[in-house]
Coordinates of C-alpha atoms in Angstrom, one line a residue:
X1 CA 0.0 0.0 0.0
X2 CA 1.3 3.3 -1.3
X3 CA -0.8 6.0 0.1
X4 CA 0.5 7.0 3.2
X5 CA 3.9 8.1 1.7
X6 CA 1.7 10.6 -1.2
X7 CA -1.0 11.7 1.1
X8 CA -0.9 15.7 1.9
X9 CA -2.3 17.9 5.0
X10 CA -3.1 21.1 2.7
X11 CA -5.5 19.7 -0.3
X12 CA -8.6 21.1 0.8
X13 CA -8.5 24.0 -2.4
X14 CA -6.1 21.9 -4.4
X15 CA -8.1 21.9 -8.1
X16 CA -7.8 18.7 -9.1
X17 CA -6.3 16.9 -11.2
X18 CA -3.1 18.6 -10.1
X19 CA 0.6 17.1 -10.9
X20 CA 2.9 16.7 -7.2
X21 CA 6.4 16.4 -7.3
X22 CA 7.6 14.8 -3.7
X23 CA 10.8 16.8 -3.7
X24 CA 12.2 14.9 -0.7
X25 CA 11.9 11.2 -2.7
X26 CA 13.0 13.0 -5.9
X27 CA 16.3 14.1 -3.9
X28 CA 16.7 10.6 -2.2
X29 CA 16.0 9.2 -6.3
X30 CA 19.1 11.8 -7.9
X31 CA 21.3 11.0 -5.2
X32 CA 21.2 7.0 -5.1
X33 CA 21.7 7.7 -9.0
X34 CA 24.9 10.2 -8.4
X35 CA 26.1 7.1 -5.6
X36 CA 26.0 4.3 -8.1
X37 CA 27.5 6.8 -10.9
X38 CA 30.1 7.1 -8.8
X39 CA 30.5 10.9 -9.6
X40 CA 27.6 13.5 -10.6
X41 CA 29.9 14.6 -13.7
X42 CA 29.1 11.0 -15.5
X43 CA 25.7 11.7 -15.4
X44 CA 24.2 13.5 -18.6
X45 CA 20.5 12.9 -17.4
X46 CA 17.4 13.8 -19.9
X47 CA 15.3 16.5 -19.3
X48 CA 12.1 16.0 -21.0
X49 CA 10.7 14.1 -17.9
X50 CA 9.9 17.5 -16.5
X51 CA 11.1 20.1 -18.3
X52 CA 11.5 22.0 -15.6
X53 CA 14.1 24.8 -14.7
X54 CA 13.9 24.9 -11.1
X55 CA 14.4 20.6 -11.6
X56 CA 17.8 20.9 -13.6
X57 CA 19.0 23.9 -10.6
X58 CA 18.5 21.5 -8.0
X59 CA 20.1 19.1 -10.0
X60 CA 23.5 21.4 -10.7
X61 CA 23.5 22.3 -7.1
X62 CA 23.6 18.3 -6.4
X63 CA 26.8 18.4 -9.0
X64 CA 25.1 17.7 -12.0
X65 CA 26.2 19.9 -15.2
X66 CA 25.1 18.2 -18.2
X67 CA 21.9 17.4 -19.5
X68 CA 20.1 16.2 -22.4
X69 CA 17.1 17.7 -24.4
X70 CA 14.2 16.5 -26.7
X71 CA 13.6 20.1 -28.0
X72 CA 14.7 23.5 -28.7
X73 CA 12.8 24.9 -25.9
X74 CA 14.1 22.7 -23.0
X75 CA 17.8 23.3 -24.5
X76 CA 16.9 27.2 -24.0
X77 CA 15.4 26.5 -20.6
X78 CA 18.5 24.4 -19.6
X79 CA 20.8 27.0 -21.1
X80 CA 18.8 29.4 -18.6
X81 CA 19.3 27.3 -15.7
X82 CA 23.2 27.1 -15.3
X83 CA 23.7 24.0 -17.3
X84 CA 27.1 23.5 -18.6
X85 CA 27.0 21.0 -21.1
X86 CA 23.4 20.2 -23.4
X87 CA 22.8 17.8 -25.8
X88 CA 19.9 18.2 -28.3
X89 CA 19.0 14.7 -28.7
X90 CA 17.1 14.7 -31.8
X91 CA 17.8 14.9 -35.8
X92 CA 18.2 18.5 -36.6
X93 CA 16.6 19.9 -39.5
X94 CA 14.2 22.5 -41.4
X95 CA 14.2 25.9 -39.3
X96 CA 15.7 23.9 -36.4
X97 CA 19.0 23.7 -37.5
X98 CA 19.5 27.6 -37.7
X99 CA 17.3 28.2 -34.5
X100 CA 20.3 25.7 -32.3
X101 CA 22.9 27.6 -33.4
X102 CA 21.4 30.9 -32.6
X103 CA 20.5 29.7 -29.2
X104 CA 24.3 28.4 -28.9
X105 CA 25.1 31.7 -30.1
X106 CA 23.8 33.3 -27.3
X107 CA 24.7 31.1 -24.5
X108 CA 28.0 30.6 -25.0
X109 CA 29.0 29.6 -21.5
X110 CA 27.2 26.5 -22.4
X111 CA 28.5 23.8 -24.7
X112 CA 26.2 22.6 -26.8
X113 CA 25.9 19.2 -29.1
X114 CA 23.4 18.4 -31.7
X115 CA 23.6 14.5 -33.0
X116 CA 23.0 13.3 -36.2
X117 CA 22.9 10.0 -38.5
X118 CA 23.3 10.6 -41.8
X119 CA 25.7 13.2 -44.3
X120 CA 23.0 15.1 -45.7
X121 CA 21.4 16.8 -42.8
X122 CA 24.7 17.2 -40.6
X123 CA 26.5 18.9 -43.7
X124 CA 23.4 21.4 -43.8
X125 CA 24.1 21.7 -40.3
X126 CA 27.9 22.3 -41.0
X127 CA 27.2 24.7 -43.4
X128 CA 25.0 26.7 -41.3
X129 CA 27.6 26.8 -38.9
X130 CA 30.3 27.7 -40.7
X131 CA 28.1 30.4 -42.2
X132 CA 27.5 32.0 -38.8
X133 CA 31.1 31.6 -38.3
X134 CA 30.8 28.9 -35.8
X135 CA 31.9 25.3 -34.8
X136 CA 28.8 22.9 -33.4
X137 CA 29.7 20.1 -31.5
X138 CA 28.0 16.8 -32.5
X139 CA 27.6 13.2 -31.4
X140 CA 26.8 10.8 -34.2
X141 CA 23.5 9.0 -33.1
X142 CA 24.1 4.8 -33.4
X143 CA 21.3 2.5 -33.6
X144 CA 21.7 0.2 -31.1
X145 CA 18.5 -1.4 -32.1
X146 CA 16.0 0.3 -31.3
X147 CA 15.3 1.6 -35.5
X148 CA 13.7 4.7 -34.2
X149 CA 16.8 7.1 -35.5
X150 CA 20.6 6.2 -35.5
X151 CA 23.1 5.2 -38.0
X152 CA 24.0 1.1 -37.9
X153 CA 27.3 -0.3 -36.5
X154 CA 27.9 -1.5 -40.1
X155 CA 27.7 2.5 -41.6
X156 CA 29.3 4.1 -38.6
X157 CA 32.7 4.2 -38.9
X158 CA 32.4 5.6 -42.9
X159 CA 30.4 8.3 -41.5
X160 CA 32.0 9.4 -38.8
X161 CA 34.9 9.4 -41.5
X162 CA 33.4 11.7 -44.2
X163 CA 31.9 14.0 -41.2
X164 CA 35.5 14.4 -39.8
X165 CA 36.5 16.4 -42.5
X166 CA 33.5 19.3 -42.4
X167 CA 34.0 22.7 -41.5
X168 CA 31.4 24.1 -38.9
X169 CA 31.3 20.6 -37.4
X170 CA 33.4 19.2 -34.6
X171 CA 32.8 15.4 -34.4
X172 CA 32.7 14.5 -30.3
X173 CA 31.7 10.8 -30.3
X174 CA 28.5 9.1 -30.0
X175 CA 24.8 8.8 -28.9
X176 CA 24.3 5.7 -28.0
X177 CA 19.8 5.5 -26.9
X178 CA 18.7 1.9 -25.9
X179 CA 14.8 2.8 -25.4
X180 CA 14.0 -0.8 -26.4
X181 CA 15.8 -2.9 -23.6
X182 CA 13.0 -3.5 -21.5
X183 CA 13.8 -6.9 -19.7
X184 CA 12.2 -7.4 -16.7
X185 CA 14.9 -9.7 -15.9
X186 CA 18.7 -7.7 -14.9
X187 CA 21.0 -10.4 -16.2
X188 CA 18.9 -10.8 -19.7
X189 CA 19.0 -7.0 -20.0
X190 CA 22.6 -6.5 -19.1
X191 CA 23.4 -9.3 -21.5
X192 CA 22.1 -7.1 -24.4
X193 CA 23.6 -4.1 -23.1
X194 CA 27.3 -5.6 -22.6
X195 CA 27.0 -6.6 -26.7
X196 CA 26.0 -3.5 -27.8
X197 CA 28.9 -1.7 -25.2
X198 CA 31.6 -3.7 -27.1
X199 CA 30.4 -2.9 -30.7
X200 CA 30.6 0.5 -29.3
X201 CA 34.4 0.2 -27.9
X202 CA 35.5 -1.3 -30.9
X203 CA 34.1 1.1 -33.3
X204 CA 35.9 3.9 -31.3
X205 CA 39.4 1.9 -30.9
X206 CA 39.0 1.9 -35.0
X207 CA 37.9 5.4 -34.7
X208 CA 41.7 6.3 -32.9
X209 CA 43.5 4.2 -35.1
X210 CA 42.6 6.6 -38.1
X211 CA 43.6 9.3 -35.8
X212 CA 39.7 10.2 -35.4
X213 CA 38.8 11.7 -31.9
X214 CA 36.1 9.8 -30.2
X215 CA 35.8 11.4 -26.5
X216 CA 32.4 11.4 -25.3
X217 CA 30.1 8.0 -25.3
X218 CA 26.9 8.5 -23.7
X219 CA 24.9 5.9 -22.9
X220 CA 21.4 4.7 -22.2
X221 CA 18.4 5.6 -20.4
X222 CA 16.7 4.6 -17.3
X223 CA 16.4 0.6 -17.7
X224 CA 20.1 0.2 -18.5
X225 CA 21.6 2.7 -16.2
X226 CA 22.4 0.0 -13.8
X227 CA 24.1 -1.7 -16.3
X228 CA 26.4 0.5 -17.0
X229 CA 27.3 1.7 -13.6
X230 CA 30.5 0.0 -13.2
X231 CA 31.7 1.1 -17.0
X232 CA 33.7 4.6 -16.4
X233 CA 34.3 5.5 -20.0
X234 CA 30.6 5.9 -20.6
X235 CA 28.5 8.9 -19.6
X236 CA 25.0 7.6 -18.3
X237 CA 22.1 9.0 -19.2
X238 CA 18.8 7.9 -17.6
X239 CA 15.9 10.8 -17.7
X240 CA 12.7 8.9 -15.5
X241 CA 14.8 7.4 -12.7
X242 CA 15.1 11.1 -11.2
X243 CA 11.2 11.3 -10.5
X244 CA 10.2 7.2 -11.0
X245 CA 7.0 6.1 -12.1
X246 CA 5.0 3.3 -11.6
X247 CA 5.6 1.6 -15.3
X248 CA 9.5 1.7 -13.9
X249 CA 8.9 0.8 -10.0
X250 CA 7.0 -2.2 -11.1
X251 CA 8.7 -3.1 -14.5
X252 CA 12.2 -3.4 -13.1
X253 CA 12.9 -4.6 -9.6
X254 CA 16.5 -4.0 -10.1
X255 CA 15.7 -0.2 -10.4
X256 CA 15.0 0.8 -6.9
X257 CA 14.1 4.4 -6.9
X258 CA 10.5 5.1 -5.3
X259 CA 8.1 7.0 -7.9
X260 CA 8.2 10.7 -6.7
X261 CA 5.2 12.5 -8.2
X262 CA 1.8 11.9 -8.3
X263 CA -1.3 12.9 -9.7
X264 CA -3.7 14.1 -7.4
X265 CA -7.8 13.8 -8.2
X266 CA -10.9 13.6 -6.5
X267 CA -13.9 11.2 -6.8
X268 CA -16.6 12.0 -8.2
X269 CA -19.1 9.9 -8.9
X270 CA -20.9 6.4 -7.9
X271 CA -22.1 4.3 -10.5
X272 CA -23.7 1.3 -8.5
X273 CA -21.9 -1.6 -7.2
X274 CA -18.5 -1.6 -7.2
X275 CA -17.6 1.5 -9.4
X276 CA -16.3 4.8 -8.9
X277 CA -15.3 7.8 -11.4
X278 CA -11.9 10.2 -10.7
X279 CA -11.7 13.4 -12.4
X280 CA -9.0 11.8 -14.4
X281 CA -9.1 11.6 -17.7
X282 CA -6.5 11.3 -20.7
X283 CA -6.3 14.8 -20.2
X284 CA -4.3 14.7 -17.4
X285 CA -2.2 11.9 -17.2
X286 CA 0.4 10.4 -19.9
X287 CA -1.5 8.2 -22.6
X288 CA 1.3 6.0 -23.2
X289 CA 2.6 3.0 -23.4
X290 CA -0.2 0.9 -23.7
X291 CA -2.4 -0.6 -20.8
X292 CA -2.9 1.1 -17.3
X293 CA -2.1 4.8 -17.2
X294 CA -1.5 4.9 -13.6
X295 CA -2.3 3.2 -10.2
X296 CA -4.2 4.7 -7.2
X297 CA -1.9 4.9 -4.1
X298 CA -4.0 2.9 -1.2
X299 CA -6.0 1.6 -4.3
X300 CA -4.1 -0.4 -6.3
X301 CA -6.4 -3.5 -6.2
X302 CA -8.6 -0.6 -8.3
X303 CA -9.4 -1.8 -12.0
X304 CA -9.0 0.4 -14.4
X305 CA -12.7 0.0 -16.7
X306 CA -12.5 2.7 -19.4
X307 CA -11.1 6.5 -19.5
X308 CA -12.7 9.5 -21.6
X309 CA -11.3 13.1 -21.7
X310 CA -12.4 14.0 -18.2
X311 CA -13.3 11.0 -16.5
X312 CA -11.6 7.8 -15.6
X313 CA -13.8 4.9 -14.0
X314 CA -12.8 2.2 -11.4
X315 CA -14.2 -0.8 -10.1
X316 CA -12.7 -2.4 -6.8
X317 CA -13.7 -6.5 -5.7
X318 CA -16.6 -7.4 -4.8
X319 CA -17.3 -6.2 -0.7
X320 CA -14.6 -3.8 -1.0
X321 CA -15.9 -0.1 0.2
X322 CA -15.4 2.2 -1.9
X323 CA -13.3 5.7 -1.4
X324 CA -16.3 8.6 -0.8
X325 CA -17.0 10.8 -3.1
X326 CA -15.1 14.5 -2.6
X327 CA -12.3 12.1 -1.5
X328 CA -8.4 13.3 -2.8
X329 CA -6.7 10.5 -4.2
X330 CA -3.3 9.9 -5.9
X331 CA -2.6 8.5 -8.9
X332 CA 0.6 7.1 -9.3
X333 CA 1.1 7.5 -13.5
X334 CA 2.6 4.4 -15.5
X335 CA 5.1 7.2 -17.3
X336 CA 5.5 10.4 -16.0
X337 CA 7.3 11.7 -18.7
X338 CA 4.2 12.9 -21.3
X339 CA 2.2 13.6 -17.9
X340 CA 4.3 16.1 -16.7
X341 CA 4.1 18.3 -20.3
X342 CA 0.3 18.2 -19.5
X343 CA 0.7 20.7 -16.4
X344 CA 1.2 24.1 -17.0
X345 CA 3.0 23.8 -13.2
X346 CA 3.8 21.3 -10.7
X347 CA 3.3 21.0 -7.3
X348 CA 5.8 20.6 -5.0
X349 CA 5.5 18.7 -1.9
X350 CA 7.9 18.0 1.2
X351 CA 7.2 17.0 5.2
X352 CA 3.3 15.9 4.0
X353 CA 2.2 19.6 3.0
X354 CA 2.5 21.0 -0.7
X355 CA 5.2 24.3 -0.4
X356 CA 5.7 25.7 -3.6
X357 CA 4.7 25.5 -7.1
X358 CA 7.5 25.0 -10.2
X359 CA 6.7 26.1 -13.7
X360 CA 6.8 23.8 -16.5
X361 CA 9.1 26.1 -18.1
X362 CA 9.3 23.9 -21.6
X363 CA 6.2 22.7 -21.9
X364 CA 5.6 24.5 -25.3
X365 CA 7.8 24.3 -28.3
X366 CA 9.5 27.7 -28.3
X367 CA 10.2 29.7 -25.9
X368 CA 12.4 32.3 -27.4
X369 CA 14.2 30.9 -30.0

């Protein structure tokens, strides 16, 4: 039973549903990862989990300086924030490719580092560059199997070849995203993992045996962060782990970071028997992956029966009472990444009371560049 560690004194004019942050487990959560990292400067963590500025400050004040980005607008809001080094994880092109380098333009206390997997858009970027009389840094993306974006082992050492030789580009090393290890099982994940981290070694000892830098490796996300703990050439870069979710807590029982937010809702409705309704609907909590979007803390014997825009109805067994109508209750999301862009802000919550509210300062696509 969940509840008692989500349940807060000051709800009463709370309008629900409302997104909580419990800052105190997301603390414990970053510093268990900075402990089996070994050092807050091999983290490179992803920021579209919350996409937050007051998130990656408490992060840098842990020792944290380098982050990762889905879009333009949490680059600029990480930029904002103090961090040092930023990765826009995602295929520049179109108007994005000059809109990065003016943003690089005008942080330049902050490294930047776009990644790429293929000559035709990173030469468009090097000619941008070169045009605005700058040098971008840039990680060539690898497919490690996941055939979402990424340049195969097979291609990667001619690319990173004919992309060494480009003005406005510096070639860094290598973005190396595993999104589709998701064995429950640690030894069958870490199996895959341990393959793909020595196709990766070899390509760059090739790589400096043509001379061809290949410093940075970052590696991962949240399900094979542990698996790379004990591998100090890599940077890690888990993004959910920070926060936790419920699809995580309950997916991987090797990961052992308690879920720190939770959506809070109130009941609404009794349809007969064993059925209640939460002001819950796909509105305001993460629609993917597939299945249950989120369990009730206190509740989790609760079936989900169908969800529309507003409304989310329950059933609980047979004889069970059910929670009263009015009643707050906390939803524990399955992925609290695309639930977290749904709130304009979040609430924060420490010692059992809600203190302070943080802006979701990338939720949109631009912010200023």
């Amino acid at each position: 039973m969940l509840k008692n560690q989500y349940t807060l004194d000051n709800t009463a004019d709370l309008i629900s549903p409302a997104l909580i942050y419990y800052k105190d487990i997301i603390l414990d959560n970053t510093k268990k990862a900075i402990s089996m990292a070994g050092d807050p400067q091999r983290l490179w963590p992803h920021v579209k989990s919350h996409k937050c500025a007051k998130m990656v400050r408490m992060q840098i004040e842990l020792g944290i300086t380098r982050f990762k980005c889905a879009t333009i607008a949490e680059a600029e809001m990480t930029a904002a924030a103090g961090g040092a080094h930023i990765i826009l994880a995602y295929p520049l092109v179109g108007p994005n490719i000059a809109r990065f380098l003016k943003l690089a333009k005008y942080y330049p206390q902050t490294i930047f580092y776009a990644i790429g997997d293929n000559y035709e858009t990173l030469s468009e970027l090097a000619a941008a560059a070169a045009g605005m009389k700058m040098s971008m840094n840039v990680l060539i993306d690898v497919d490690l199997g996941m055939h979402r974006t990424g340049v195969s082992f097979d291609s990667l050492l001619l690319l990173y070849e004919c992309l060494s030789g480009l003005d406005g580009i510096s070639i860094q090393g290598l973005h190396c995203y595993d999104g589709h290890c998701h064995e429950k099982d640690f030894n069958s994940r870490k199996q895959i993992v341990d393959e793909n981290d020595s196709k990766v070694a070899r390509i760059r000892e090739l790589l400096r045996q043509k001379n061809l830098p290949c410093k940075i490796l970052v590696m991962g996300g949240t399900p094979t962060f542990p698996c790379r703990t004990g591998k100090p050439d890599f940077y890690l870069s888990p993004g959910t782990l920070f926060i936790n979710d419920w699809g995580y807590y309950s997916g991987f029982p090797d990961l052992d970071f308690i879920p720190g937010a939770a959506v809070f809702t109130r009941v609404v409705s009794h349809q007969g028997g064993n059925t209640f309704t939460l002001d819950l609907g796909h509105k305001g909590i993460g629609a993917d992956p597939q299945g249950a979007r989120g369990i009730i803390a206190g509740f989790e014997e609760a079936k989900p029966l169908f969800q529309s825009e507003e409304h989310w109805v329950f059933s609980l067994p047979a004889g069970s009472s059910l929670p009263p109508i009015g009643s707050g209750q906390y939803v524990i999301p399955t992925h609290i990444c695309p639930t977290s862009a749904l709130y304009p802000e979040i609430q924060i919550a420490q010692a059992g009371k809600i203190t302070e509210q943080w802006k979701v300062t990338a939720r949109n696509r631009k912010i200023n560049f």
